[in-house]
Amino acid sequence: MAPVISASSLSKHYGDLKAVDQVSLDVEEGSLFGLLGPNGSGKTTMIRLLTGQVRPTSGSATVLDTDVVTSPVKVRERIGIIPEQETPPSFLTSEEYLAFVGRVRKISAVKEEADWWFEFLEFSDKRDVLCKDLSRGTRQKLMFAQAFLHRPVLALIDEPLINFDPVMQKTVKDYLAEYVRDGGTIFLSTHILEIAEEICSDVAIIHRGRLVHAGPVARILGQRQHLSDFFLEAVGKGSHA
Amino acid sequence: MRELFAVMMKEEWRLHATMFGSISFALFPVLIGAITFMGSLILSFIGEIIPGPTLSFLVHAQFLLLGIMVGGFGLLGQEVMNRRFGQASLVAYSSRTLPLSDRRIFTVFVVKDTVYYIILWVLPVIAGITLAAPWSGLPLSLIGTIALTLSLSFLTGLAVVFFLSTLYTRSMLLLAGVVAAGALFSILLLITGIVDPVCFFPPYALSRSFTVPLLLYSLTALMVPFALSIRFMTTEFPGREMHIPDRFSPLAGHLDRFRSGPTVAKDLLDLRRSGGLVGQTLFSFALPLALIWVTLAVLARVLPDTRLLITFAGVAGIIGATIYTWVTEFDAIAGYTFLPLGTPDLIRSKLATFLLLQPLTLGAVGAGAVISGDYGSLLPAAVLALSVSIYAASVMVWLTGLWPAVMVYDVKVLAASMLLIGPVLLGLIGVASMNSLFAFGSAVLLVPASLFIRGSYRRWESWEVAFT
Ligand SMILES: Nc1ncnc2c1ncn2[C@@H]1O[C@H](COP(=O)(O)OP(=O)(O)O)[C@@H](O)[C@H]1O
Ligand SMILES: [Mg+2]
């Protein structure tokens, strides 16, 4: 079976800066794949490349057997994305925003789907509040809901947990675990190693745009006590580096 | 304070320079200077036809207009920048965490804007006039005065818009009240004949007779609104949490037949709720058009062959085309890129919103017909305005894609758009001035317009937003 995501020598340069440098990786169906790396290592750029939001300087990638460089919109129709920074439009309410995404994505029963998300992420009381008046955490809930609204088979999510409190983090982590159990695939970027250690099946570590490690979490944990030890070593900050 | 000013200036420069390369941007004032230089030369020939005071009035009025438009962008622009780049990314916002009052930051912000746009617009124009002086016959002794009164005209426009938009951010009612009271008071003064009408435009009055009292009067006339704006400016908007029923779904339902239905519905709601629509209509549309009307009316008196309504319709078409900049400007394109929408989808949607707002352009022509009583030319004038607006917008789309506002400062883009729009506009106005029925012919512009638009889909397909 072909991998769900397959990147080959993917690079993105901004002038002299190599934000992503010759990265090749495969993500298998049903995995919860964690992209780890320090701040500014190229995680967000990698997600943008894989979702066709920026064009690679060189290299190629296919997502769900579709070339992202030539058919980005076709890829985005089938996947869900949580961007790192983008927030919903200020002057729409949460409910209206999900209705908007639903129409753009041509979802038929969007109202029912939206209702489920308001219940599940516990923000029904904010459904009729303008997005500009929402707290960061609530906006993050809304962005989470919009990514999964159309029940995609694959979601690429950029630091999806940082604005959540521990209770909500647990809810969301459980959701992601169940989502992959049901056959979905998640590509998640984070610099929080505990999250990766807890939920990811596979990880890749990038540092200064270069892939320094890729493989199952179980294999790493077989060698080291914690993912963090391995990570620090991989990015050259370990005691043996 | 001085550091803050320097940082803000640097930021403004980088913002523009990164978007279209520093060379292209640095050439902008040079281009403005060159245009003025040529304009001065041409005007020295027309000068035989247009009396000196009229010409001087027109040039001062243009500077007032420039101030109004720059001010309108600057202030409404704040909300725009805020949304586009996020609060934290601009110094004006991030410096809120510094031990400085909001008012001081705002003052620095206003001063920075003023200085920046004087360098970008006013100085090049004055340089152009000066360089043309040996040929245009303008006495060099007058240049100092003109430089001053033109700058004052620009600043007056800026001050008036700052003041009006400060009122606007406080309350719509307050703005309406102040404008009505001001208009009433002015009419009273005019009717009773106590004051010379020239006094309503202090810098122009000053250019006609340079006296110290008039200089002080001009300075007061712009310092007072500036001071009041800074005193009453507000950065806090009522923070009450409002509960709003779903208006999106019914609206999008109505637009269901159209491919861009959802995005257009979102834009319309967004524009209306943010107050952007009313603000833009007032400051970037109605105010400039009123001034243009006055200018053209003055011109029509000395150039007997002009048809006021037709000429106005042509110019209104250009202002109407700038509505495309409003609809692209008020939200960040990055907010869509993670949805299954490509740049062509977004261009299509923004154009649809632009078309839905074109009744504004038609309304302006209608108002012109009412004021001039020239109802006979109303229909051809309306067709002319709409065709010019759509054509000019299509040129903008082709040249700048989804980023018309920032790209205007790119010399190449500016020159190309003037070449593509200017001759067409002048030709149409010329032909339609012979017989207003000829204005119907302007509908032909829809053909190149549709070609430009179709071309733009391909041209901008793979463009990346610099600021995401
Ligand atoms: N649009 C851009 N222009 C220039 N440099 C960029 C741009 N986007 C990201 N970068 C740079 O690329 C590098 C990687 O950034 P990013 O992918 O956001 O890292 P991460 O998500 O891992 O923190 C950083 O050095 C960042 O400054
Ligand atoms: Mg990131």
XYZ file of C-alpha atoms and ligand atoms in Angstrom:
737
model
C 0.000 0.000 0.000
C 1.343 3.423 -0.987
C 2.102 5.835 1.848
C -0.490 8.538 2.556
C 2.170 11.228 2.452
C 5.361 10.880 0.516
C 7.917 13.671 0.315
C 11.026 13.390 -1.763
C 13.978 15.777 -1.387
C 11.586 18.546 -0.460
C 13.239 21.973 -0.016
C 12.012 25.465 0.654
C 14.481 28.330 0.644
C 13.820 31.915 1.654
C 16.793 33.671 0.138
C 19.834 32.105 1.766
C 17.785 30.541 4.513
C 16.978 26.889 3.997
C 13.743 26.606 5.961
C 13.316 23.023 4.749
C 16.317 21.301 3.232
C 16.123 18.080 1.187
C 13.591 16.328 3.392
C 12.309 12.912 2.298
C 9.784 11.053 4.387
C 6.835 8.669 4.134
C 3.787 8.559 6.347
C 1.826 5.308 6.406
C -1.936 5.096 6.609
C -3.268 4.831 10.151
C -0.240 6.354 11.818
C -0.110 9.263 14.194
C 2.992 10.862 12.840
C 4.761 13.509 14.925
C 7.057 16.080 13.333
C 9.362 17.274 16.101
C 11.919 20.042 16.143
C 13.065 23.125 18.024
C 11.570 26.550 17.318
C 12.287 27.684 13.784
C 13.428 24.259 12.594
C 10.987 24.199 9.666
C 7.949 22.295 10.990
C 5.384 24.859 9.908
C 7.058 25.277 6.540
C 6.975 21.506 6.090
C 3.225 21.407 6.783
C 2.648 24.268 4.390
C 4.610 22.466 1.703
C 2.692 19.243 2.213
C -0.645 21.048 1.987
C 0.258 23.078 -1.092
C 0.161 26.424 0.704
C 3.695 27.229 -0.397
C 5.551 25.892 -3.400
C 8.774 23.992 -2.854
C 12.029 25.438 -4.140
C 12.829 21.907 -5.262
C 11.657 18.369 -4.668
C 8.182 16.916 -4.807
C 5.474 15.464 -2.616
C 2.351 13.411 -3.072
C -0.495 13.353 -0.602
C -3.249 10.749 -0.996
C -1.667 9.846 -4.338
C -2.066 13.410 -5.607
C 0.817 15.726 -6.486
C 0.561 18.671 -4.079
C 2.625 20.976 -6.219
C 0.433 20.705 -9.286
C -2.945 20.062 -7.611
C -2.927 21.766 -4.214
C -6.662 22.496 -4.167
C -7.518 18.891 -4.965
C -5.360 17.769 -2.049
C -6.886 20.301 0.331
C -10.392 19.156 -0.596
C -9.643 15.771 0.910
C -7.561 16.633 3.950
C -8.041 18.706 7.099
C -5.549 21.379 8.145
C -4.996 23.298 11.354
C -2.665 26.161 10.461
C -0.214 27.436 13.039
C -1.301 31.052 13.243
C -4.354 31.739 11.237
C -7.464 32.593 13.142
C -11.073 32.514 11.944
C -12.422 35.759 10.408
C -12.998 38.336 13.149
C -16.535 39.312 12.267
C -18.141 35.908 11.863
C -19.518 33.952 14.795
C -18.185 30.450 15.514
C -21.377 28.951 14.171
C -21.210 31.063 11.022
C -17.576 30.184 10.506
C -18.278 26.455 10.610
C -21.226 27.016 8.265
C -18.828 28.869 5.959
C -16.247 26.093 6.006
C -19.059 23.580 5.517
C -20.261 25.341 2.385
C -16.761 25.760 0.986
C -16.206 22.048 1.579
C -19.700 21.167 0.325
C -20.701 19.253 3.447
C -24.403 18.413 3.410
C -25.281 18.064 7.103
C -22.944 20.768 8.338
C -25.301 21.946 11.073
C -25.345 18.534 12.739
C -21.584 18.173 12.400
C -21.046 21.626 13.890
C -23.419 20.890 16.772
C -21.454 17.777 17.570
C -18.209 19.748 17.728
C -19.685 22.479 19.927
C -20.780 19.781 22.362
C -17.614 17.748 22.164
C -15.150 20.632 22.649
C -17.483 22.277 25.147
C -17.998 25.666 23.574
C -21.697 25.653 22.738
C -22.077 28.832 24.774
C -19.746 30.627 22.346
C -21.386 29.512 19.134
C -23.034 32.891 18.507
C -20.101 35.066 19.604
C -17.964 36.904 17.051
C -14.571 35.258 16.567
C -12.737 38.478 17.454
C -14.227 38.265 20.949
C -13.191 34.662 21.549
C -10.304 33.646 23.772
C -7.286 31.985 22.203
C -8.339 28.607 23.512
C -11.823 28.881 22.039
C -10.417 29.968 18.696
C -8.170 26.938 18.779
C -11.217 24.744 19.406
C -12.907 26.320 16.419
C -9.870 25.742 14.218
C -9.757 22.160 15.420
C -13.424 21.668 14.543
C -13.035 23.208 11.072
C -10.192 20.822 10.257
C -12.204 17.700 11.073
C -15.658 18.934 10.025
C -15.707 16.979 6.764
C -14.308 13.818 8.365
C -11.117 13.758 6.283
C -9.018 10.618 5.996
C -5.888 12.660 6.717
C -5.264 15.760 8.826
C -2.114 17.871 9.083
C -2.180 19.820 12.292
C 0.355 22.415 13.406
C 0.899 22.718 17.174
C -2.773 21.920 17.832
C -2.586 21.658 21.604
C -0.616 24.631 22.863
C -3.603 26.825 23.721
C -5.575 24.133 25.528
C -5.777 23.500 29.258
C -4.817 20.002 30.499
C -8.417 18.774 30.515
C -9.033 19.865 26.936
C -5.640 18.494 25.912
C -6.723 15.114 27.201
C -10.037 15.296 25.327
C -8.249 16.160 22.102
C -5.497 13.572 22.520
C -8.135 10.895 23.073
C -9.946 12.076 19.978
C -6.788 11.830 17.884
C -5.997 8.364 19.210
C -9.478 7.161 18.346
C -9.312 8.842 14.980
C -6.267 6.846 13.951
C -7.739 3.658 15.424
C -10.655 4.192 13.047
C -8.254 4.265 10.110
C -7.485 7.986 9.848
C -3.963 9.389 9.585
C -2.589 12.353 11.506
C 0.493 14.390 10.732
C 1.157 16.544 13.747
C 3.886 19.076 14.424
C 4.902 19.926 17.929
C 7.849 20.909 20.047
C 6.208 19.449 23.140
C 7.903 16.073 23.458
C 5.608 14.648 26.125
C 2.704 14.860 23.707
C 4.660 13.081 21.025
C 5.836 10.396 23.404
C 2.335 9.863 24.665
C 0.342 9.643 21.451
C 2.555 9.348 18.385
C 3.255 6.054 16.674
C 6.064 7.468 14.550
C 8.193 10.582 14.713
C 10.518 12.573 12.535
C 12.915 15.107 13.984
C 14.007 18.106 11.949
C 16.705 20.546 12.883
C 17.594 23.643 10.860
C 15.464 22.359 8.013
C 17.168 18.955 7.798
C 15.664 15.639 8.726
C 17.840 14.138 11.449
C 15.763 11.123 12.395
C 12.632 9.250 11.357
C 11.136 6.070 12.761
C 8.658 4.414 15.143
C 8.506 5.838 18.664
C 8.636 2.320 20.075
C 12.115 1.811 18.640
C 13.437 5.003 20.240
C 11.892 4.162 23.570
C 13.589 0.798 23.340
C 16.974 2.547 23.365
C 16.361 5.552 25.597
C 14.287 6.201 28.622
C 12.630 9.281 27.215
C 12.051 10.794 23.846
C 13.505 14.026 25.176
C 16.964 12.513 25.725
C 16.959 11.238 22.199
C 15.681 14.543 20.864
C 18.334 16.619 22.617
C 21.013 14.341 21.301
C 19.592 14.458 17.780
C 19.604 18.245 17.687
C 23.082 18.392 19.172
C 22.240 19.555 22.677
C 22.691 16.221 24.442
C 25.417 15.543 26.970
C 27.298 13.403 24.417
C 27.026 15.930 21.602
C 9.825 58.646 21.723
C 12.478 59.300 19.120
C 13.419 55.616 19.079
C 9.800 54.630 18.652
C 9.495 57.023 15.719
C 12.611 55.618 14.071
C 11.463 52.039 14.519
C 8.046 52.814 13.092
C 9.554 54.541 10.050
C 11.825 51.583 9.446
C 8.910 49.222 9.773
C 6.801 51.175 7.302
C 9.653 51.188 4.805
C 10.329 47.475 5.184
C 6.638 46.661 4.896
C 6.511 48.329 1.506
C 10.007 47.416 0.414
C 9.696 43.690 1.174
C 6.461 43.496 -0.715
C 7.837 44.692 -4.017
C 11.583 45.072 -3.715
C 13.337 48.180 -2.453
C 14.378 49.415 -5.890
C 10.879 49.403 -7.295
C 9.665 51.086 -4.182
C 12.431 53.693 -4.016
C 11.638 54.637 -7.595
C 8.084 55.484 -6.641
C 8.794 59.107 -5.597
C 10.937 59.492 -8.718
C 8.012 58.468 -10.883
C 5.656 60.852 -9.083
C 8.208 63.631 -9.583
C 8.525 62.829 -13.278
C 4.775 62.833 -13.768
C 4.482 66.220 -12.106
C 7.352 67.542 -14.188
C 5.541 66.572 -17.354
C 2.242 67.801 -15.987
C 3.758 71.204 -15.236
C 5.073 71.485 -18.759
C 1.709 70.588 -20.251
C -0.069 72.922 -17.865
C 2.117 75.809 -18.946
C 0.497 75.466 -22.376
C -2.983 75.047 -20.982
C -2.192 77.987 -18.741
C -3.173 80.159 -21.673
C -6.699 78.753 -21.403
C -7.096 78.240 -17.683
C -6.722 81.399 -15.585
C -3.907 81.304 -13.019
C -6.086 81.392 -9.890
C -8.267 78.580 -11.204
C -5.233 76.463 -11.950
C -3.801 77.204 -8.526
C -7.114 76.278 -6.932
C -7.199 72.998 -8.816
C -3.683 72.020 -7.783
C -4.377 72.882 -4.145
C -7.619 70.901 -4.310
C -5.661 67.908 -5.622
C -3.348 68.083 -2.635
C -6.300 68.288 -0.293
C -7.695 65.203 -2.030
C -4.372 63.433 -1.701
C -4.348 64.174 2.034
C -7.886 62.868 2.375
C -7.124 59.660 0.531
C -3.842 59.000 2.314
C -5.475 59.768 5.658
C -8.395 57.524 4.829
C -6.061 54.687 4.074
C -3.836 55.339 7.064
C -6.588 55.220 9.591
C -8.837 52.615 8.145
C -5.568 50.983 7.316
C -4.850 50.476 10.990
C -7.730 48.101 11.309
C -6.566 46.465 8.111
C -2.991 46.029 9.262
C -4.177 44.784 12.565
C -6.145 42.037 10.888
C -3.685 41.279 8.206
C -0.557 40.979 10.267
C -1.984 40.270 13.676
C -1.783 42.661 16.588
C 1.618 41.672 17.818
C 3.538 42.102 14.604
C 3.338 45.855 14.229
C 5.342 48.179 16.410
C 2.289 50.389 16.933
C 0.597 47.461 18.624
C 3.460 45.732 20.272
C 4.673 48.949 21.840
C 1.558 48.873 23.947
C 3.532 46.734 26.292
C 6.067 49.538 26.672
C 5.679 52.101 29.444
C 4.140 54.663 27.057
C 0.564 55.835 26.945
C -1.644 54.837 24.028
C -2.023 58.484 23.187
C 1.699 59.045 22.802
C 2.053 55.973 20.642
C -0.822 57.142 18.506
C 0.743 60.596 18.195
C 4.012 59.109 17.036
C 2.064 56.903 14.665
C 0.257 59.890 13.149
C 3.443 61.942 12.838
C 5.200 58.981 11.268
C 2.408 58.544 8.714
C 2.473 62.231 7.896
C 6.229 62.437 7.426
C 6.277 59.197 5.481
C 3.639 60.254 3.002
C 5.095 63.735 2.631
C 8.358 62.121 1.552
C 6.555 59.701 -0.711
C 4.098 62.092 -2.355
C 4.413 65.765 -1.521
C 8.149 66.321 -1.896
C 8.376 64.594 -5.296
C 5.540 66.751 -6.623
C 7.225 69.916 -5.415
C 10.495 68.731 -6.934
C 8.701 68.103 -10.240
C 7.188 71.600 -10.242
C 10.541 73.159 -9.381
C 12.428 71.304 -12.090
C 9.855 72.355 -14.670
C 9.996 75.998 -13.585
C 12.484 77.187 -16.262
C 10.078 76.011 -18.954
C 6.709 76.552 -17.330
C 7.603 80.147 -16.489
C 6.726 79.772 -12.838
C 8.764 82.392 -10.970
C 11.284 80.708 -8.676
C 10.402 83.199 -5.961
C 6.940 81.647 -5.813
C 8.155 78.089 -5.412
C 8.817 78.404 -1.697
C 5.300 79.674 -1.124
C 3.769 77.001 -3.303
C 5.725 74.275 -1.564
C 4.370 75.518 1.748
C 0.761 75.995 0.734
C 0.626 72.689 -1.097
C 2.034 70.882 1.935
C -0.516 72.681 4.085
C -3.307 71.571 1.720
C -2.130 67.990 2.046
C -1.947 68.255 5.829
C -5.380 69.853 5.981
C -6.862 66.914 4.084
C -5.088 64.551 6.433
C -6.269 66.458 9.517
C -9.888 66.577 8.369
C -9.982 62.840 7.762
C -8.244 62.072 11.033
C -10.796 64.184 12.808
C -13.832 62.778 11.020
C -12.674 59.214 11.423
C -11.957 59.767 15.113
C -15.562 60.880 15.459
C -16.579 57.858 13.418
C -14.816 55.418 15.726
C -16.623 57.059 18.668
C -20.077 57.015 17.158
C -21.772 57.278 13.815
C -24.313 59.660 15.320
C -21.633 62.013 16.588
C -20.043 62.097 13.139
C -23.369 62.824 11.442
C -24.150 65.528 14.002
C -20.799 67.281 13.641
C -20.902 67.132 9.843
C -24.478 68.466 9.757
C -23.678 71.273 12.214
C -20.534 72.191 10.266
C -22.427 72.255 6.978
C -25.216 74.369 8.440
C -22.757 76.832 9.956
C -20.840 77.115 6.659
C -24.007 77.709 4.667
C -25.056 80.423 7.112
C -21.679 82.117 6.788
C -21.862 81.911 3.012
C -25.421 83.244 2.787
C -24.794 86.161 5.096
C -21.664 86.928 3.137
C -19.665 87.686 6.298
C -16.666 85.689 5.094
C -14.957 85.257 1.775
C -15.655 81.685 0.502
C -11.899 81.333 0.000
C -11.523 81.157 3.778
C -13.040 77.684 3.751
C -9.842 76.487 2.140
C -7.146 78.228 4.202
C -4.006 77.038 2.360
C -5.460 78.238 -0.928
C -6.366 81.578 0.627
C -2.775 81.764 1.860
C -1.423 81.066 -1.618
C -3.430 83.987 -2.972
C -2.197 86.496 -0.455
C 0.645 85.466 1.769
C 0.103 87.220 5.096
C 0.990 86.272 8.637
C -2.638 86.211 9.886
C -3.584 83.888 7.025
C -0.590 81.683 7.772
C -1.636 81.442 11.410
C -5.202 80.770 10.331
C -4.066 77.945 8.037
C -1.964 76.395 10.757
C -4.786 76.631 13.295
C -7.221 75.116 10.821
C -5.149 71.981 10.674
C -3.703 71.831 14.187
C -7.119 71.973 15.870
C -8.556 68.884 14.170
C -5.220 67.074 14.644
C -5.170 67.920 18.334
C -8.817 66.957 18.786
C -8.245 63.636 17.017
C -5.365 62.783 19.272
C -7.267 63.885 22.336
C -10.332 61.847 21.508
C -8.851 58.904 19.699
C -9.760 55.543 21.057
C -8.158 52.185 20.664
C -10.642 50.463 22.890
C -13.763 49.176 21.314
C -16.744 48.198 23.412
C -15.833 44.782 24.754
C -19.314 43.563 25.475
C -19.772 39.968 24.396
C -22.564 40.039 21.885
C -24.710 37.109 20.865
C -25.549 37.166 17.205
C -27.892 34.796 15.356
C -26.604 32.979 12.262
C -26.974 35.423 9.382
C -24.427 33.639 7.252
C -26.429 30.545 6.354
C -29.492 32.383 4.952
C -27.275 34.789 3.002
C -25.118 32.011 1.596
C -28.351 30.151 0.770
C -29.428 33.056 -1.451
C -26.063 33.022 -3.182
C -26.081 29.260 -3.539
C -26.235 29.327 -7.318
C -22.893 31.087 -7.561
C -19.597 29.317 -7.300
C -18.225 31.996 -4.984
C -21.401 32.134 -2.898
C -19.889 31.194 0.484
C -16.892 33.532 0.269
C -18.994 36.416 -1.025
C -21.515 35.940 1.783
C -18.671 35.897 4.294
C -17.161 39.072 2.831
C -20.445 40.964 2.837
C -21.137 40.105 6.474
C -17.572 40.881 7.454
C -17.562 44.249 5.675
C -20.856 45.284 7.183
C -20.134 44.207 10.739
C -16.629 45.625 10.909
C -17.941 49.021 9.852
C -15.455 48.862 7.010
C -18.133 49.387 4.402
C -19.502 52.616 5.853
C -16.036 53.948 6.666
C -14.606 53.210 3.259
C -17.655 54.575 1.458
C -17.416 57.768 3.417
C -13.686 58.410 3.368
C -12.410 56.656 0.271
C -15.411 57.167 -1.964
C -17.917 59.919 -1.151
C -15.415 62.490 0.107
C -12.949 62.211 -2.811
C -15.803 62.180 -5.335
C -17.305 65.314 -3.842
C -13.972 67.049 -4.183
C -13.559 65.768 -7.723
C -17.008 67.091 -8.555
C -16.046 70.562 -7.314
C -12.791 70.439 -9.269
C -14.511 69.366 -12.475
C -17.246 71.957 -12.017
C -14.576 74.670 -11.779
C -12.827 73.253 -14.843
C -16.065 72.997 -16.819
C -16.604 76.713 -16.394
C -13.322 77.570 -18.116
C -13.303 74.713 -20.613
C -16.677 75.143 -22.298
C -16.664 71.924 -24.310
C -16.635 69.588 -21.334
C -19.729 67.717 -20.326
C -19.580 67.735 -16.594
C -21.626 64.612 -15.916
C -19.812 62.534 -18.543
C -16.371 63.574 -17.330
C -17.414 62.972 -13.754
C -18.754 59.532 -14.679
C -15.394 58.587 -16.193
C -13.501 59.635 -13.077
C -16.138 58.049 -10.816
C -15.432 54.825 -12.711
C -11.801 54.986 -11.602
C -12.756 55.645 -7.989
C -15.331 52.865 -8.332
C -12.555 50.499 -9.401
C -10.724 51.152 -6.132
C -13.558 49.305 -4.409
C -11.621 46.233 -5.485
C -8.853 47.342 -3.144
C -11.281 47.569 -0.221
C -12.634 44.109 -0.739
C -9.198 42.551 -1.009
C -7.694 44.562 1.775
C -9.914 43.983 4.734
C -9.078 40.380 5.327
C -5.969 38.265 5.224
C -5.672 35.904 2.302
C -3.776 33.556 4.608
C -7.105 32.894 6.292
C -8.188 30.905 3.245
C -5.086 29.121 2.098
C -5.748 26.080 4.271
C -9.174 25.605 2.717
C -9.665 24.008 -0.687
C -9.643 27.388 -2.421
C -7.029 28.511 -4.904
C -6.011 32.046 -5.796
C -8.321 32.027 -8.867
C -11.275 31.122 -6.619
C -10.439 34.020 -4.346
C -9.997 36.486 -7.207
C -13.353 35.379 -8.602
C -14.982 35.832 -5.238
C -13.455 39.246 -4.584
C -14.567 40.389 -8.030
C -18.100 39.218 -7.297
C -18.137 41.235 -4.076
C -16.713 44.170 -6.013
C -19.552 43.912 -8.550
C -22.150 43.714 -5.797
C -20.819 47.027 -4.459
C -20.911 48.801 -7.839
C -24.312 50.379 -7.094
C -22.139 52.844 -5.149
C -20.531 53.975 -8.408
C -23.925 54.231 -10.059
C -25.216 56.149 -7.042
C -22.400 58.680 -7.440
C -23.360 59.224 -11.092
C -27.009 59.531 -10.058
C -26.100 62.154 -7.474
C -24.134 64.013 -10.153
C -27.171 63.979 -12.428
C -29.356 65.387 -9.663
C -26.890 68.178 -8.834
C -26.269 69.141 -12.458
C -29.833 68.547 -13.627
C -28.366 66.810 -16.673
C -30.787 63.875 -16.601
C -30.445 63.436 -20.364
C -26.902 62.056 -19.986
C -27.667 59.949 -16.943
C -28.006 56.623 -18.693
C -24.931 56.886 -20.943
C -22.946 58.323 -18.015
C -23.952 55.376 -15.843
C -22.859 52.910 -18.531
C -19.570 54.774 -18.901
C -18.877 54.772 -15.159
C -19.658 51.101 -14.763
C -17.635 50.031 -17.816
C -14.627 52.099 -16.786
C -14.848 50.760 -13.253
C -14.958 47.143 -14.356
C -12.215 47.664 -16.925
C -9.904 49.473 -14.491
C -10.542 46.832 -11.839
C -9.711 44.088 -14.326
C -6.410 45.814 -15.120
C -5.691 45.966 -11.407
C -6.536 42.292 -11.002
C -4.299 41.353 -13.874
C -1.400 43.451 -12.626
C -1.671 42.815 -8.901
C -3.874 39.773 -8.316
C -5.210 39.858 -4.792
C -2.809 42.550 -3.612
C -3.811 45.784 -5.365
C -3.328 48.164 -2.451
C 0.293 47.418 -1.723
C 1.345 46.857 -5.298
C 0.364 50.367 -6.326
C 3.637 51.549 -4.874
C 5.501 49.331 -7.297
C 6.681 51.638 -10.074
C 6.288 49.039 -12.797
C 2.742 48.280 -11.772
C 1.842 51.922 -11.412
C 3.246 52.819 -14.818
C 1.569 49.860 -16.503
C -1.800 50.633 -14.994
C -1.590 54.274 -16.009
C -0.727 53.292 -19.565
C -3.532 50.760 -19.742
C -6.184 52.956 -18.161
C -5.254 56.609 -18.807
C -5.521 56.819 -22.613
C -8.679 54.701 -22.647
C -10.335 56.949 -20.087
C -9.323 60.202 -21.781
C -10.374 58.869 -25.186
C -13.767 57.805 -23.912
C -14.407 61.085 -22.149
C -13.320 62.962 -25.272
C -15.572 60.998 -27.585
C -18.537 61.067 -25.224
C -18.152 64.817 -24.808
C -19.035 65.232 -28.479
C -22.240 63.297 -28.072
C -23.114 61.644 -24.796
C -24.747 58.732 -26.635
C -21.245 57.647 -27.631
C -20.692 56.784 -23.975
C -22.717 53.619 -24.537
C -19.787 52.455 -26.652
C -17.712 52.141 -23.483
C -19.468 48.814 -22.901
C -16.934 47.414 -25.373
C -14.418 47.622 -22.507
C -16.057 44.560 -21.015
C -14.282 42.480 -23.675
C -10.692 43.369 -22.693
C -11.855 43.306 -19.067
C -12.925 39.684 -19.300
C -9.652 38.818 -21.034
C -7.627 40.494 -18.285
C -9.605 38.686 -15.624
C -9.246 35.335 -17.280
C -5.547 35.964 -17.779
C -5.147 36.868 -14.132
C -6.403 33.479 -12.975
C -3.462 31.834 -14.656
C -1.014 34.595 -13.874
C -1.624 34.545 -10.120
C -2.380 30.882 -9.690
C 0.918 29.959 -8.100
C 1.718 33.257 -6.443
C 2.691 33.036 -2.813
C 1.742 35.562 -0.233
C 4.898 37.202 1.009
C 3.513 37.740 4.458
C 2.314 34.355 5.595
N 7.664 33.491 4.702
C 8.901 33.376 5.203
N 9.879 34.204 4.794
C 11.125 34.092 5.272
N 11.511 33.198 6.189
C 10.586 32.344 6.660
C 9.232 32.388 6.192
N 8.533 31.406 6.837
C 9.405 30.808 7.665
N 10.637 31.351 7.567
C 11.841 30.930 8.304
O 11.999 29.563 8.106
C 12.459 28.924 9.298
C 11.523 27.823 9.703
O 10.314 28.388 10.161
P 9.066 27.513 10.623
O 8.773 26.531 9.559
O 7.973 28.441 10.998
O 9.648 26.784 11.909
P 8.895 26.043 13.101
O 7.461 25.869 12.731
O 9.615 24.752 13.230
O 9.062 26.867 14.324
C 12.589 30.021 10.338
O 13.930 30.421 10.387
C 11.707 31.115 9.796
O 12.168 32.367 10.223
Mg 5.791 26.465 13.677
